[in-house]
XYZ file of C-alpha atoms in Angstrom:
771
model
C -9.952 16.490 1.512
C -8.984 20.184 1.945
C -5.984 19.150 4.078
C -4.861 16.644 1.432
C -5.253 19.234 -1.356
C -3.117 21.750 0.516
C -0.459 19.116 1.131
C -0.428 18.124 -2.560
C -0.131 21.800 -3.476
C 2.878 22.133 -1.171
C 4.413 19.022 -2.713
C 3.902 20.481 -6.168
C 5.620 23.707 -5.140
C 8.456 21.696 -3.592
C 8.836 19.731 -6.831
C 9.132 22.966 -8.842
C 11.747 24.218 -6.381
C 13.591 20.903 -6.681
C 13.746 21.228 -10.473
C 15.314 24.639 -10.039
C 17.764 23.703 -7.296
C 18.836 20.215 -8.354
C 20.997 21.332 -11.259
C 22.660 23.916 -9.045
C 23.532 21.195 -6.536
C 24.847 18.862 -9.225
C 27.053 21.626 -10.608
C 28.602 22.080 -7.153
C 29.409 18.394 -6.626
C 32.783 16.856 -7.363
C 32.898 13.598 -9.317
C 33.597 11.644 -6.130
C 30.663 13.273 -4.395
C 28.402 12.484 -7.346
C 29.367 8.824 -7.210
C 28.832 8.683 -3.470
C 25.325 10.001 -4.081
C 24.655 6.985 -6.292
C 25.446 4.551 -3.475
C 24.361 4.279 0.141
C 26.604 4.426 3.176
C 26.678 0.660 3.604
C 25.489 -1.973 6.012
C 27.532 -3.998 8.446
C 26.548 -7.657 8.006
C 28.644 -10.439 9.589
C 30.362 -12.621 7.008
C 30.331 -10.171 4.107
C 33.362 -10.371 1.813
C 35.646 -7.344 1.681
C 34.246 -5.953 -1.599
C 30.728 -5.822 -0.131
C 31.709 -3.592 2.779
C 30.794 0.118 2.942
C 32.743 2.747 1.081
C 34.512 5.087 3.501
C 33.474 8.419 2.057
C 35.214 11.677 2.794
C 31.794 13.352 2.684
C 30.729 11.480 5.794
C 29.435 8.004 6.609
C 25.932 8.353 8.055
C 24.730 4.794 8.512
C 24.025 5.410 12.194
C 21.790 8.421 11.588
C 18.774 6.455 12.878
C 19.729 3.305 14.769
C 18.356 0.213 13.075
C 17.446 1.937 9.801
C 18.172 -0.086 6.655
C 20.329 2.568 5.035
C 21.209 6.222 4.554
C 22.543 8.506 1.886
C 25.825 10.400 2.204
C 25.770 13.933 3.515
C 27.771 16.782 1.981
C 28.276 19.254 4.834
C 30.015 21.891 2.702
C 26.830 22.195 0.591
C 24.497 21.718 3.579
C 23.214 18.493 2.033
C 21.861 16.263 4.832
C 21.695 12.490 5.073
C 18.447 10.846 3.977
C 17.261 7.840 6.009
C 15.632 4.672 4.600
C 13.787 2.220 6.862
C 11.980 -1.053 6.335
C 9.193 -2.286 6.377
C 5.791 -3.473 5.224
C 4.221 -4.113 8.657
C 5.672 -1.166 10.570
C 8.717 1.108 10.690
C 11.666 -1.205 11.406
C 14.225 0.676 13.486
C 15.986 -0.067 16.765
C 13.898 0.669 19.861
C 16.909 2.126 21.697
C 19.516 4.712 20.726
C 22.852 5.366 22.362
C 22.215 9.078 21.917
C 18.951 8.910 23.893
C 19.536 6.714 26.958
C 16.330 5.804 28.746
C 14.112 6.703 25.781
C 12.452 4.104 23.561
C 11.564 4.263 19.883
C 9.145 1.379 19.480
C 7.025 1.271 16.338
C 3.527 -0.051 15.878
C 3.351 -3.559 14.423
C 0.435 -3.522 12.013
C -1.124 -6.601 10.384
C 0.943 -8.130 7.591
C 0.167 -7.332 3.958
C -1.912 -10.461 3.367
C -4.104 -9.406 6.269
C -4.400 -5.805 5.076
C -5.386 -6.887 1.576
C -8.049 -9.161 3.068
C -9.858 -5.982 4.169
C -10.364 -5.003 0.498
C -10.548 -1.508 1.979
C -8.378 1.078 0.217
C -9.471 3.799 2.633
C -8.329 1.738 5.607
C -5.056 0.996 3.787
C -4.554 4.756 3.489
C -5.301 5.196 7.197
C -2.717 2.544 8.063
C -0.232 4.167 5.674
C -0.745 7.541 7.316
C 0.097 6.026 10.708
C 3.305 4.601 9.191
C 4.132 8.046 7.849
C 3.615 9.761 11.183
C 5.870 7.289 12.991
C 8.547 7.589 10.320
C 8.412 11.368 10.499
C 8.577 11.441 14.292
C 11.497 9.006 14.428
C 13.682 10.653 11.773
C 12.972 8.459 8.740
C 12.640 9.917 5.219
C 11.786 6.873 3.095
C 9.737 3.790 3.893
C 11.002 0.723 2.018
C 7.459 -0.496 1.464
C 4.913 -1.504 0.327
C 5.723 -4.773 -1.434
C 3.186 -5.926 -4.019
C 4.640 -8.966 -5.707
C 2.172 -11.644 -6.719
C 1.409 -14.687 -4.554
C 2.387 -17.026 -7.372
C 2.723 -20.104 -5.179
C 1.557 -20.805 -1.602
C 5.115 -21.695 -0.569
C 6.506 -18.255 -1.401
C 8.477 -17.398 1.721
C 7.700 -13.716 1.518
C 3.999 -13.947 0.662
C 3.176 -12.536 4.099
C 4.726 -9.241 2.911
C 2.772 -9.260 -0.350
C -0.879 -8.465 -0.925
C -2.520 -10.902 -3.287
C -2.476 -13.339 -6.180
C -4.389 -10.676 -8.154
C -2.764 -7.479 -9.470
C -5.932 -5.365 -9.324
C -6.476 -5.999 -5.617
C -2.750 -5.729 -4.865
C -2.322 -2.569 -6.930
C -5.293 -0.735 -5.426
C -4.418 -1.612 -1.803
C -0.865 -0.463 -2.566
C -2.111 2.839 -3.963
C -4.234 3.471 -0.887
C -1.324 2.697 1.411
C 1.128 4.869 -0.555
C -1.276 7.804 -0.573
C -1.614 7.511 3.203
C 2.142 7.336 3.801
C 2.997 10.245 1.533
C 0.204 12.470 2.851
C 2.470 12.872 5.888
C 5.573 13.814 3.894
C 7.285 10.417 4.187
C 8.343 8.839 0.906
C 7.036 5.378 -0.054
C 8.950 2.808 -2.093
C 7.004 0.215 -4.062
C 8.875 -3.048 -4.492
C 10.194 -5.502 -5.738
C 10.159 -4.540 -9.414
C 9.482 -7.140 -10.808
C 8.623 -10.890 -10.651
C 10.296 -11.504 -7.272
C 7.952 -14.359 -6.354
C 10.251 -16.823 -4.587
C 13.055 -16.576 -2.059
C 15.161 -19.628 -2.963
C 18.375 -18.386 -4.616
C 16.591 -15.081 -5.206
C 19.786 -13.098 -5.878
C 20.873 -15.451 -8.659
C 17.514 -16.595 -10.013
C 16.576 -16.167 -13.664
C 12.811 -15.716 -14.007
C 11.748 -16.945 -17.442
C 8.340 -15.454 -18.208
C 6.320 -14.395 -21.244
C 5.694 -10.779 -22.170
C 1.979 -11.334 -21.745
C 2.256 -12.801 -18.261
C 4.582 -9.957 -17.248
C 2.229 -7.313 -18.610
C -1.073 -8.779 -17.402
C -0.026 -10.261 -14.050
C 3.351 -9.226 -12.637
C 3.673 -5.649 -13.938
C -0.004 -4.731 -13.802
C -0.152 -4.211 -10.036
C 2.797 -1.807 -10.229
C 1.152 0.103 -13.085
C -2.108 0.378 -11.120
C -0.221 1.600 -8.055
C 1.598 4.238 -10.118
C -1.623 5.371 -11.790
C -3.490 5.795 -8.500
C -0.651 7.107 -6.320
C 2.728 8.708 -6.879
C 5.349 6.712 -4.955
C 8.572 8.609 -4.563
C 10.712 5.543 -5.251
C 10.659 2.122 -6.882
C 12.900 -0.701 -5.715
C 14.170 -3.106 -8.359
C 14.157 -6.793 -7.520
C 16.990 -9.270 -6.994
C 16.138 -11.696 -9.766
C 16.940 -11.732 -13.453
C 14.094 -11.348 -15.923
C 14.626 -13.423 -19.039
C 18.389 -13.353 -18.540
C 19.053 -9.815 -17.271
C 19.094 -8.697 -13.644
C 16.182 -6.381 -12.909
C 18.563 -3.781 -11.482
C 20.664 -3.893 -14.682
C 17.701 -3.978 -17.060
C 17.426 -0.845 -19.180
C 14.281 -2.103 -20.906
C 12.531 -2.474 -17.537
C 13.776 0.627 -15.719
C 14.070 3.164 -18.519
C 12.078 2.123 -21.577
C 9.072 0.702 -19.713
C 9.010 2.441 -16.321
C 10.137 5.927 -17.388
C 9.352 6.215 -21.092
C 6.220 4.094 -21.496
C 4.702 4.610 -18.041
C 6.022 8.133 -17.456
C 7.390 7.518 -13.952
C 9.129 10.587 -12.486
C 10.583 9.266 -9.212
C 13.844 7.390 -8.723
C 14.813 3.722 -8.636
C 16.931 2.031 -5.984
C 18.271 -1.497 -5.848
C 17.281 -4.041 -3.288
C 20.080 -4.465 -0.760
C 23.250 -5.893 -2.378
C 21.317 -6.730 -5.589
C 22.946 -7.202 -8.973
C 26.553 -7.752 -9.908
C 27.551 -4.845 -12.182
C 27.342 -1.338 -10.716
C 28.103 0.335 -14.032
C 25.348 -1.615 -15.810
C 22.921 -0.704 -13.026
C 23.620 3.010 -13.322
C 23.363 2.906 -17.121
C 20.069 0.991 -16.921
C 18.456 3.723 -14.849
C 18.848 2.158 -11.426
C 19.702 5.475 -9.821
C 20.657 4.481 -6.276
C 22.680 1.388 -5.337
C 21.884 0.208 -1.829
C 23.129 -0.214 0.782
C 26.339 0.855 -0.967
C 29.765 -0.778 -1.096
C 33.347 0.223 -1.599
C 33.569 -1.999 -4.670
C 30.717 -0.090 -6.325
C 32.418 3.263 -5.773
C 35.660 1.969 -7.283
C 33.893 0.422 -10.282
C 31.933 3.574 -11.079
C 34.956 5.861 -10.674
C 37.098 3.612 -12.883
C 34.396 3.442 -15.565
C 34.165 7.243 -15.753
C 37.929 7.629 -15.924
C 38.136 4.970 -18.663
C 35.403 6.647 -20.705
C 33.065 3.668 -20.236
C 30.508 5.638 -18.207
C 29.470 9.090 -19.357
C 29.227 11.574 -16.495
C 25.986 12.758 -18.120
C 24.418 9.406 -17.148
C 25.477 9.990 -13.544
C 23.958 13.473 -13.696
C 20.714 12.024 -15.091
C 20.432 9.615 -12.176
C 21.418 12.296 -9.681
C 18.639 14.514 -11.026
C 16.031 11.829 -10.320
C 17.443 11.218 -6.845
C 17.871 14.848 -5.804
C 14.501 15.976 -7.177
C 12.936 13.470 -4.821
C 15.300 13.985 -1.900
C 14.309 17.641 -1.769
C 10.784 16.594 -0.745
C 12.120 14.802 2.334
C 12.029 15.850 5.970
C 15.833 15.871 6.032
C 16.157 18.345 3.152
C 13.422 20.539 4.608
C 15.278 20.704 7.926
C 12.576 18.965 9.918
C 13.649 18.025 13.438
C 12.052 14.718 14.498
C 10.473 14.751 17.931
C 11.352 11.161 18.835
C 7.845 10.809 20.253
C 4.905 9.455 18.258
C 1.238 8.529 18.677
C 1.600 4.846 19.553
C -1.630 4.922 21.538
C -3.669 6.207 18.621
C -1.994 3.897 16.145
C -2.719 0.742 18.125
C -6.431 1.460 17.579
C -5.817 1.640 13.815
C -3.809 -1.601 13.983
C -6.653 -3.300 15.829
C -9.263 -2.129 13.331
C -7.127 -3.229 10.381
C -6.598 -6.635 11.981
C -10.316 -7.203 12.598
C -11.313 -6.097 9.095
C -8.668 -8.389 7.609
C -9.952 -11.521 9.342
C -11.807 -13.977 7.127
C -14.493 -16.269 8.497
C -14.069 -19.456 6.479
C -16.596 -21.719 8.208
C -19.290 -21.290 10.837
C -21.587 -24.193 11.670
C -23.617 -25.133 14.760
C -23.871 -21.394 15.541
C -20.348 -21.700 16.902
C -19.566 -18.022 16.386
C -19.902 -15.478 17.740
C -19.304 -16.994 21.166
C -22.486 -16.735 23.220
C -22.217 -14.842 26.492
C -21.392 -17.142 29.367
C -20.064 -20.008 27.260
C -16.963 -21.493 28.824
C -13.925 -21.797 26.561
C -11.060 -24.286 26.647
C -8.129 -22.576 24.940
C -5.719 -24.869 23.074
C -2.692 -24.404 20.833
C 0.754 -22.922 21.369
C -0.174 -19.953 19.163
C -3.031 -19.100 21.537
C -0.397 -18.324 24.151
C 2.361 -17.005 21.870
C 0.368 -15.469 19.049
C 2.425 -14.599 15.961
C 2.181 -10.885 15.185
C 4.166 -10.908 11.936
C 7.029 -12.335 9.933
C 10.787 -11.974 10.215
C 13.477 -10.317 8.124
C 12.935 -6.854 6.699
C 9.211 -7.291 7.419
C 9.778 -7.514 11.167
C 8.910 -4.690 13.587
C 10.480 -3.799 16.939
C 7.280 -3.344 18.906
C 6.637 -2.557 22.557
C 4.261 -5.474 23.069
C 2.165 -8.105 21.343
C -1.268 -9.278 22.530
C -1.860 -13.037 22.497
C -5.197 -14.737 21.926
C -5.216 -15.581 25.637
C -4.735 -11.947 26.604
C -7.355 -10.808 24.135
C -9.978 -13.238 25.392
C -9.215 -12.316 28.990
C -9.613 -8.623 28.200
C -12.951 -9.421 26.535
C -14.091 -11.185 29.729
C -14.493 -14.534 28.003
C -14.952 -17.316 30.542
C -11.807 -19.450 30.205
C -10.864 -22.790 31.746
C -8.289 -21.407 34.180
C -6.706 -24.769 34.978
C -6.042 -25.412 31.298
C -4.600 -21.912 30.953
C -2.312 -22.516 33.929
C -1.169 -25.857 32.549
C -0.412 -24.290 29.189
C 1.518 -21.380 30.692
C 3.755 -23.776 32.620
C 4.230 -25.906 29.500
C 4.998 -22.913 27.226
C 7.607 -21.523 29.623
C 9.403 -24.858 29.916
C 9.365 -25.585 26.174
C 10.385 -22.069 25.175
C 13.444 -22.392 27.420
C 14.560 -25.386 25.334
C 14.637 -23.385 22.091
C 17.971 -21.591 21.534
C 18.036 -17.950 20.426
C 18.147 -17.334 16.669
C 21.648 -17.054 15.226
C 20.554 -14.186 12.931
C 17.632 -11.792 13.308
C 16.129 -12.592 9.919
C 15.745 -16.342 10.483
C 12.221 -17.647 10.977
C 10.924 -17.812 14.507
C 10.584 -21.276 15.997
C 7.271 -22.219 17.538
C 6.792 -24.169 20.730
C 5.652 -27.718 19.800
C 1.993 -28.502 20.417
C 1.106 -29.849 23.840
C -0.298 -33.379 23.857
C -3.353 -34.577 25.748
C -4.758 -37.997 26.535
C -8.313 -38.883 25.526
C -9.318 -38.866 29.192
C -7.921 -35.344 29.674
C -9.778 -34.019 26.648
C -13.036 -35.708 27.658
C -12.787 -34.068 31.071
C -12.105 -30.684 29.490
C -15.046 -31.136 27.138
C -17.313 -31.994 30.063
C -16.331 -28.774 31.869
C -16.362 -26.438 28.834
C -18.670 -25.518 25.958
C -16.206 -24.546 23.254
C -12.683 -25.551 22.320
C -10.703 -22.775 20.632
C -7.517 -24.009 18.983
C -5.064 -21.536 17.420
C -2.897 -23.047 14.715
C 0.309 -21.084 14.123
C 2.782 -20.730 11.264
C 5.820 -18.468 11.203
C 6.997 -16.595 8.109
C 10.331 -15.174 7.135
C 12.439 -13.614 4.449
C 15.337 -15.463 2.722
C 13.699 -18.889 2.453
C 10.614 -20.419 0.911
C 8.243 -22.598 2.867
C 8.072 -26.384 2.812
C 5.068 -28.536 2.007
C 5.543 -30.958 4.911
C 4.764 -29.604 8.389
C 4.135 -26.108 7.029
C 1.652 -26.052 4.158
C 0.398 -29.391 5.459
C -0.602 -29.904 9.059
C 1.803 -31.862 11.223
C 0.772 -35.286 12.453
C 0.709 -33.900 15.999
C -1.695 -31.136 14.954
C -3.957 -33.562 13.114
C -4.056 -35.946 16.049
C -4.879 -33.183 18.523
C -7.583 -31.726 16.267
C -9.095 -35.155 15.676
C -9.252 -35.813 19.398
C -10.645 -32.339 20.104
C -13.367 -32.903 17.524
C -14.269 -36.218 19.110
C -14.359 -34.764 22.621
C -16.289 -31.591 21.694
C -18.792 -33.143 19.273
C -21.678 -33.494 21.719
C -24.778 -31.266 21.977
C -23.918 -27.649 22.669
C -20.204 -28.286 22.113
C -18.075 -26.977 19.272
C -14.507 -26.696 18.009
C -13.305 -23.331 16.707
C -9.978 -23.119 14.862
C -8.135 -19.811 14.524
C -5.502 -19.709 11.759
C -2.575 -17.531 12.871
C -0.601 -17.953 9.652
C 1.448 -15.911 7.193
C 0.550 -17.846 4.049
C -1.878 -20.349 2.599
C -2.074 -23.798 4.184
C -4.032 -26.980 3.451
C -7.543 -26.606 4.894
C -9.407 -29.707 3.727
C -8.656 -31.551 6.964
C -9.724 -28.522 8.993
C -13.010 -28.243 7.095
C -13.852 -31.808 8.094
C -12.782 -31.303 11.695
C -13.656 -27.799 12.873
C -17.119 -26.362 13.358
C -15.819 -22.857 12.715
C -12.603 -21.546 11.124
C -11.376 -17.974 11.477
C -8.424 -16.900 9.344
C -6.625 -14.275 11.433
C -3.391 -14.192 9.378
C -0.507 -12.563 11.278
C -2.496 -9.657 12.685
C 0.115 -7.395 14.291
C 0.625 -6.382 17.904
C -3.112 -6.009 18.615
C -3.820 -9.445 17.142
C -5.147 -11.073 20.299
C -7.569 -8.227 20.947
C -8.704 -8.225 17.317
C -9.276 -11.997 17.331
C -11.310 -11.652 20.518
C -13.347 -8.855 18.886
C -14.377 -11.193 16.075
C -14.837 -14.345 18.176
C -17.143 -12.538 20.593
C -19.068 -10.665 17.895
C -17.931 -7.217 19.018
C -16.891 -6.878 15.374
C -18.635 -8.669 12.521
C -15.996 -10.308 10.275
C -15.860 -8.607 6.885
C -12.607 -9.815 5.335
C -12.427 -11.842 2.147
C -9.654 -13.953 0.694
C -6.997 -12.201 -1.418
C -5.689 -15.648 -2.426
C -7.094 -19.053 -3.289
C -6.810 -21.920 -0.815
C -6.243 -25.056 -2.943
C -7.343 -28.573 -2.058
C -3.722 -29.712 -2.351
C -0.449 -28.069 -3.268
C -0.114 -30.089 -6.477
C -3.287 -28.392 -7.757
C -1.483 -25.029 -7.948
C -0.347 -24.393 -11.513
C 3.116 -23.113 -10.546
C 3.922 -26.080 -8.287
C 5.456 -27.896 -11.242
C 8.364 -25.433 -11.394
C 8.422 -23.543 -8.072
C 10.936 -22.408 -6.771
C 13.107 -23.155 -9.795
C 16.082 -25.426 -10.351
C 19.800 -24.914 -9.816
C 21.644 -24.685 -13.129
C 24.739 -26.479 -11.834
C 24.003 -28.839 -8.908
C 27.744 -29.054 -8.195
C 28.226 -25.296 -8.033
C 29.988 -23.990 -4.963
C 27.818 -21.907 -2.650
C 29.023 -18.271 -2.550
C 30.869 -17.035 0.547
C 28.489 -14.074 0.733
C 25.498 -15.310 2.797
C 23.165 -12.976 0.883
C 24.001 -14.481 -2.508
C 22.307 -17.523 -4.046
C 23.308 -20.210 -6.522
C 22.517 -19.536 -10.212
C 19.043 -20.961 -10.873
C 16.178 -20.760 -13.323
C 12.430 -20.714 -12.817
C 10.140 -21.030 -15.830
C 6.669 -19.521 -15.460
C 4.963 -22.142 -17.602
C 1.531 -21.286 -16.227
C 1.713 -17.908 -17.978
C -1.353 -15.795 -17.148
C -3.036 -18.645 -15.258
C -2.058 -17.590 -11.762
C -4.290 -18.198 -8.736
C -8.036 -18.149 -9.400
C -7.421 -17.541 -13.111
C -6.120 -21.108 -13.285
C -8.579 -22.815 -10.939
C -11.555 -21.051 -12.512
C -10.487 -21.500 -16.137
C -9.447 -25.139 -15.845
C -12.312 -26.032 -13.457
C -9.992 -27.303 -10.733
C -11.815 -27.655 -7.370
C -10.524 -25.489 -4.532
C -10.874 -25.564 -0.769
C -11.771 -21.858 -0.496
C -12.088 -19.604 -3.561
C -10.593 -16.184 -4.149
C -12.751 -13.408 -2.711
C -14.566 -15.725 -0.294
C -15.515 -14.801 3.258
C -18.502 -15.318 5.567
C -20.264 -12.831 7.845
C -22.512 -12.968 10.904
C -25.181 -11.407 8.696
C -26.341 -11.716 5.072
C -26.561 -9.359 2.096
C -28.761 -9.033 -0.965
C -27.642 -7.563 -4.309
C -30.211 -5.807 -6.514
C -31.143 -2.980 -8.899
C -28.285 -3.252 -11.387
C -28.065 -0.290 -13.748
C -25.518 -0.169 -16.574
C -24.265 2.970 -18.301
C -21.800 2.975 -21.172
C -19.518 6.007 -21.249
C -16.761 7.184 -23.558
C -14.222 5.717 -21.103
C -15.913 2.413 -20.310
C -18.794 0.879 -18.390
C -20.402 2.196 -15.214
C -22.205 -0.263 -12.919
C -24.589 0.846 -10.211
C -26.379 -1.511 -7.826
C -27.632 -1.762 -4.263
C -26.419 -3.849 -1.324
C -28.876 -4.510 1.502
C -28.170 -6.078 4.887
C -30.831 -8.792 5.109
C -29.649 -10.259 8.407
C -29.916 -9.300 12.063
C -26.388 -7.966 12.659
C -24.679 -4.824 11.377
C -21.934 -5.641 8.902
C -19.856 -4.649 5.881
C -19.888 -6.363 2.499
C -17.127 -6.552 -0.114
C -18.453 -6.509 -3.681
C -16.334 -7.683 -6.581
C -16.701 -7.292 -10.344
C -15.395 -10.095 -12.538
C -15.422 -9.710 -16.303
C -15.600 -12.626 -18.728
C -14.077 -11.558 -22.047
C -15.026 -13.125 -25.391
C -13.058 -16.316 -25.977
C -12.012 -15.422 -29.501
C -8.554 -14.537 -30.739
C -6.293 -14.472 -27.693
C -6.936 -17.176 -25.101
C -8.213 -15.614 -21.892
C -9.042 -16.637 -18.322
C -12.670 -17.540 -17.641
C -13.059 -14.230 -15.792
C -10.894 -11.640 -14.071
C -11.319 -9.174 -11.226
C -11.670 -5.659 -12.615
C -13.098 -3.629 -9.709
C -14.201 -3.924 -6.091
C -15.611 -1.884 -3.225
C -16.362 -2.273 0.452
C -19.570 -0.894 1.872
C -19.847 1.090 5.057
C -21.246 -0.554 8.157
C -24.839 -1.426 7.222
C -27.434 -1.947 9.933
C -30.113 -4.622 9.445
C -32.407 -3.656 6.514
C -30.078 -0.770 5.570
C -28.960 -0.414 1.940
C -26.071 1.261 0.142
C -25.780 2.137 -3.526
C -22.446 1.119 -5.019
C -21.108 2.660 -8.226
C -18.084 1.186 -9.998
C -16.531 2.145 -13.331
C -14.427 -0.178 -15.464
C -12.374 1.537 -18.154
C -12.102 -0.060 -21.590
C -8.329 -0.106 -21.199
C -8.790 -2.454 -18.232
C -10.688 -4.938 -20.424
C -7.832 -5.366 -22.897
C -5.516 -8.362 -23.232
C -1.860 -8.186 -24.220
C -0.837 -9.746 -27.521
C 2.861 -10.493 -27.272
C 3.140 -11.167 -30.994
C 1.692 -7.798 -31.943
C 3.200 -6.188 -28.808
C -0.067 -4.397 -28.194
C -2.997 -4.133 -25.781
C -6.054 -5.264 -27.724
C -9.748 -4.985 -26.898
C -11.195 -7.836 -28.913
C -14.664 -7.618 -30.397
C -17.574 -9.380 -28.719
C -19.657 -9.634 -25.590
C -18.054 -8.818 -22.244
C -19.978 -10.245 -19.306
C -19.841 -8.221 -16.094
C -20.456 -10.304 -12.968
C -21.173 -8.517 -9.704
C -20.131 -11.073 -7.114
C -19.487 -11.927 -3.480
C -16.519 -14.076 -4.564
C -15.126 -15.455 -7.799
C -17.568 -18.389 -7.521
C -20.548 -16.573 -5.948
C -22.035 -14.471 -8.751
C -24.992 -12.258 -7.829
C -25.832 -9.936 -10.741
C -24.863 -10.055 -14.403
C -24.929 -7.908 -17.501
C -23.363 -8.117 -20.965
C -21.885 -5.266 -22.977
C -20.756 -5.613 -26.571
C -17.478 -3.983 -27.523
C -16.006 -3.399 -30.993
C -12.450 -4.535 -31.598
C -9.821 -1.925 -30.979
C -6.046 -1.836 -30.686
C -5.704 0.355 -27.620
C -1.949 0.733 -27.281
C 1.066 -0.474 -29.193
C 4.208 -0.995 -27.131
C 7.832 -1.771 -27.718
C 8.887 -5.403 -27.600
C 10.343 -5.311 -24.091
C 11.577 -8.019 -21.712
C 10.977 -10.750 -24.275
C 12.034 -14.278 -23.280
C 15.080 -15.672 -25.042
C 13.678 -19.200 -25.068
C 10.332 -20.707 -25.984
C 8.050 -21.174 -22.964
C 5.581 -24.098 -23.081
C 2.753 -22.109 -21.444
C -0.520 -23.639 -20.255
C -3.475 -23.609 -22.614
C -7.140 -24.559 -22.369
C -7.142 -25.483 -26.059
């Protein structure tokens, strides 16, 4: 705590210095130099049209400052202004592992679990620990800004980038984000929260118009960002690709200036997503300070607009002030010399812990898990041998290694069927050789098809082994959404193999364990009928195989819980009716720029009923509910005490480990608001906490406070946050459907905050209603 206080004090002093020095720097800059500061140094992407190529600045192109970094700012040597380096990504620092300037030296980064996995820990302290490791690696490798974390809502299971995002719920997503940001920035590396806002699908994302109500924006899609800003201080915000009710996010003055700066009081700077938007002048006017990665066309447009009197130089100076105030906190501006050597050994332990805590035990029958000592395991599934560490695109990480399930089980001394392992290794090598290399780095990885077995082969394997462990894999990637067939749904080959495994391993003392090595939600009803135990491992980073082995063997008691709902079928998801939007002109010609989409529109008809809010409110059955997760032990909730304060309601209660194994419990508070006036979800997550490791019979007292502001609903006719009069029921729960303790507090009606009418839809939206 003392160390963090001293660092924050230093940051505060640096900020005061920046306020003093920024204006002096701006006064020294020429107009050309000012404009170059508003754009990055570019990115070389094959196939880009001429106007999307980098501007060749006199002040110095610096895009190769750190090999593999996503972008850099221009340097101004005459004023001793250095280049600032921006690097992806959400699962680890994404830079090249080799540099021409350092032959023989490597710059691998740690691949941590993906965001869905990290949020499944429900552990903000662990998120901060992971963030700190990111910050250390960025610092040591010469990076100034991390282009992460991403906290867009899991609106639909097919969202191609859900693996990079935390949750379907803004409270969970916002708090995990805040923990992560605080960890990153405690090291002096800047964090960038993204994509602001409502970037919930990848199909035609750069030309997609998101049509959404003010209320849904405020309560669902913006709320996580507001929580993150309130509980951390990210140096930058990245605007999203999509339009919001007709205006590109990066060109939206209501979003970036009136809401983010004026209403929320944000003091950092805003950058575009890479190649986002179409009008550089509109972006700068809107308060999108930095245009990334920067193009020659943008420089020309901004220069021409100033010369024509269409862009006031004072606007440029305003944006420069936001940028330079923040830049002066960076390693580059402070003259820090990166060592090029970082603590990969220490960070792999953090990655392993995060992966184990993020695993969710969905089913455990016949005492299948943890694996008893001496039980012999038959290891099936391509993903057992090529375990998927993470997704592709900007969320990828250049890592030194990745541990498979096979390697993890071997290291844990699990007794494996060696002949089956040998057969699989031969099969995997031959099949992998048939798959051509990816044409572009950001395309999804292709998995080796599942190996087939005859009934006789499986019966023989079942006779010689006690447990079948089958790892089911799914890849994830940026730029495209998932498909229902053979992705959300199991393939026919997978279903056949699982059915036959169940039949072969259904005798006394036999069991079938399924490990889900996936980036997003899949259909699990078939698995529930087939498997004796199901462990959701997500895409758990480079230490994934070791972490999976830790949980399967009971070295670690699973403590993760679901940050998303697993539906019975895709059609049950409220947004499936309109996801991922429709093309406005089916005959439109596809743009030559491979990063641009076709103009489309996606109407968020479900409004506030996203994820569990819909399933719970409309009583739609689910496969696994939000917040759900099993343990190898059990917990009792008791001794609820309620205290009303001037700010809100304080809840205090005890959690006791009533089982025989040490474990951690995640407690959740769901509030049911009075169903008068505004229509509201049945209940909503308002707070959560994770206990420490509790030994059998050990208890912990948990105290959580819910502010009255957090109980309010947004009235988009009055443009106000309103706390309606009536009884508010506070449910202390193990999941959204597993309520343990309950209390009711009456609140008088109160208009908490009036707002401007911002981001209002231009068309009527036929939103869902329970009435």
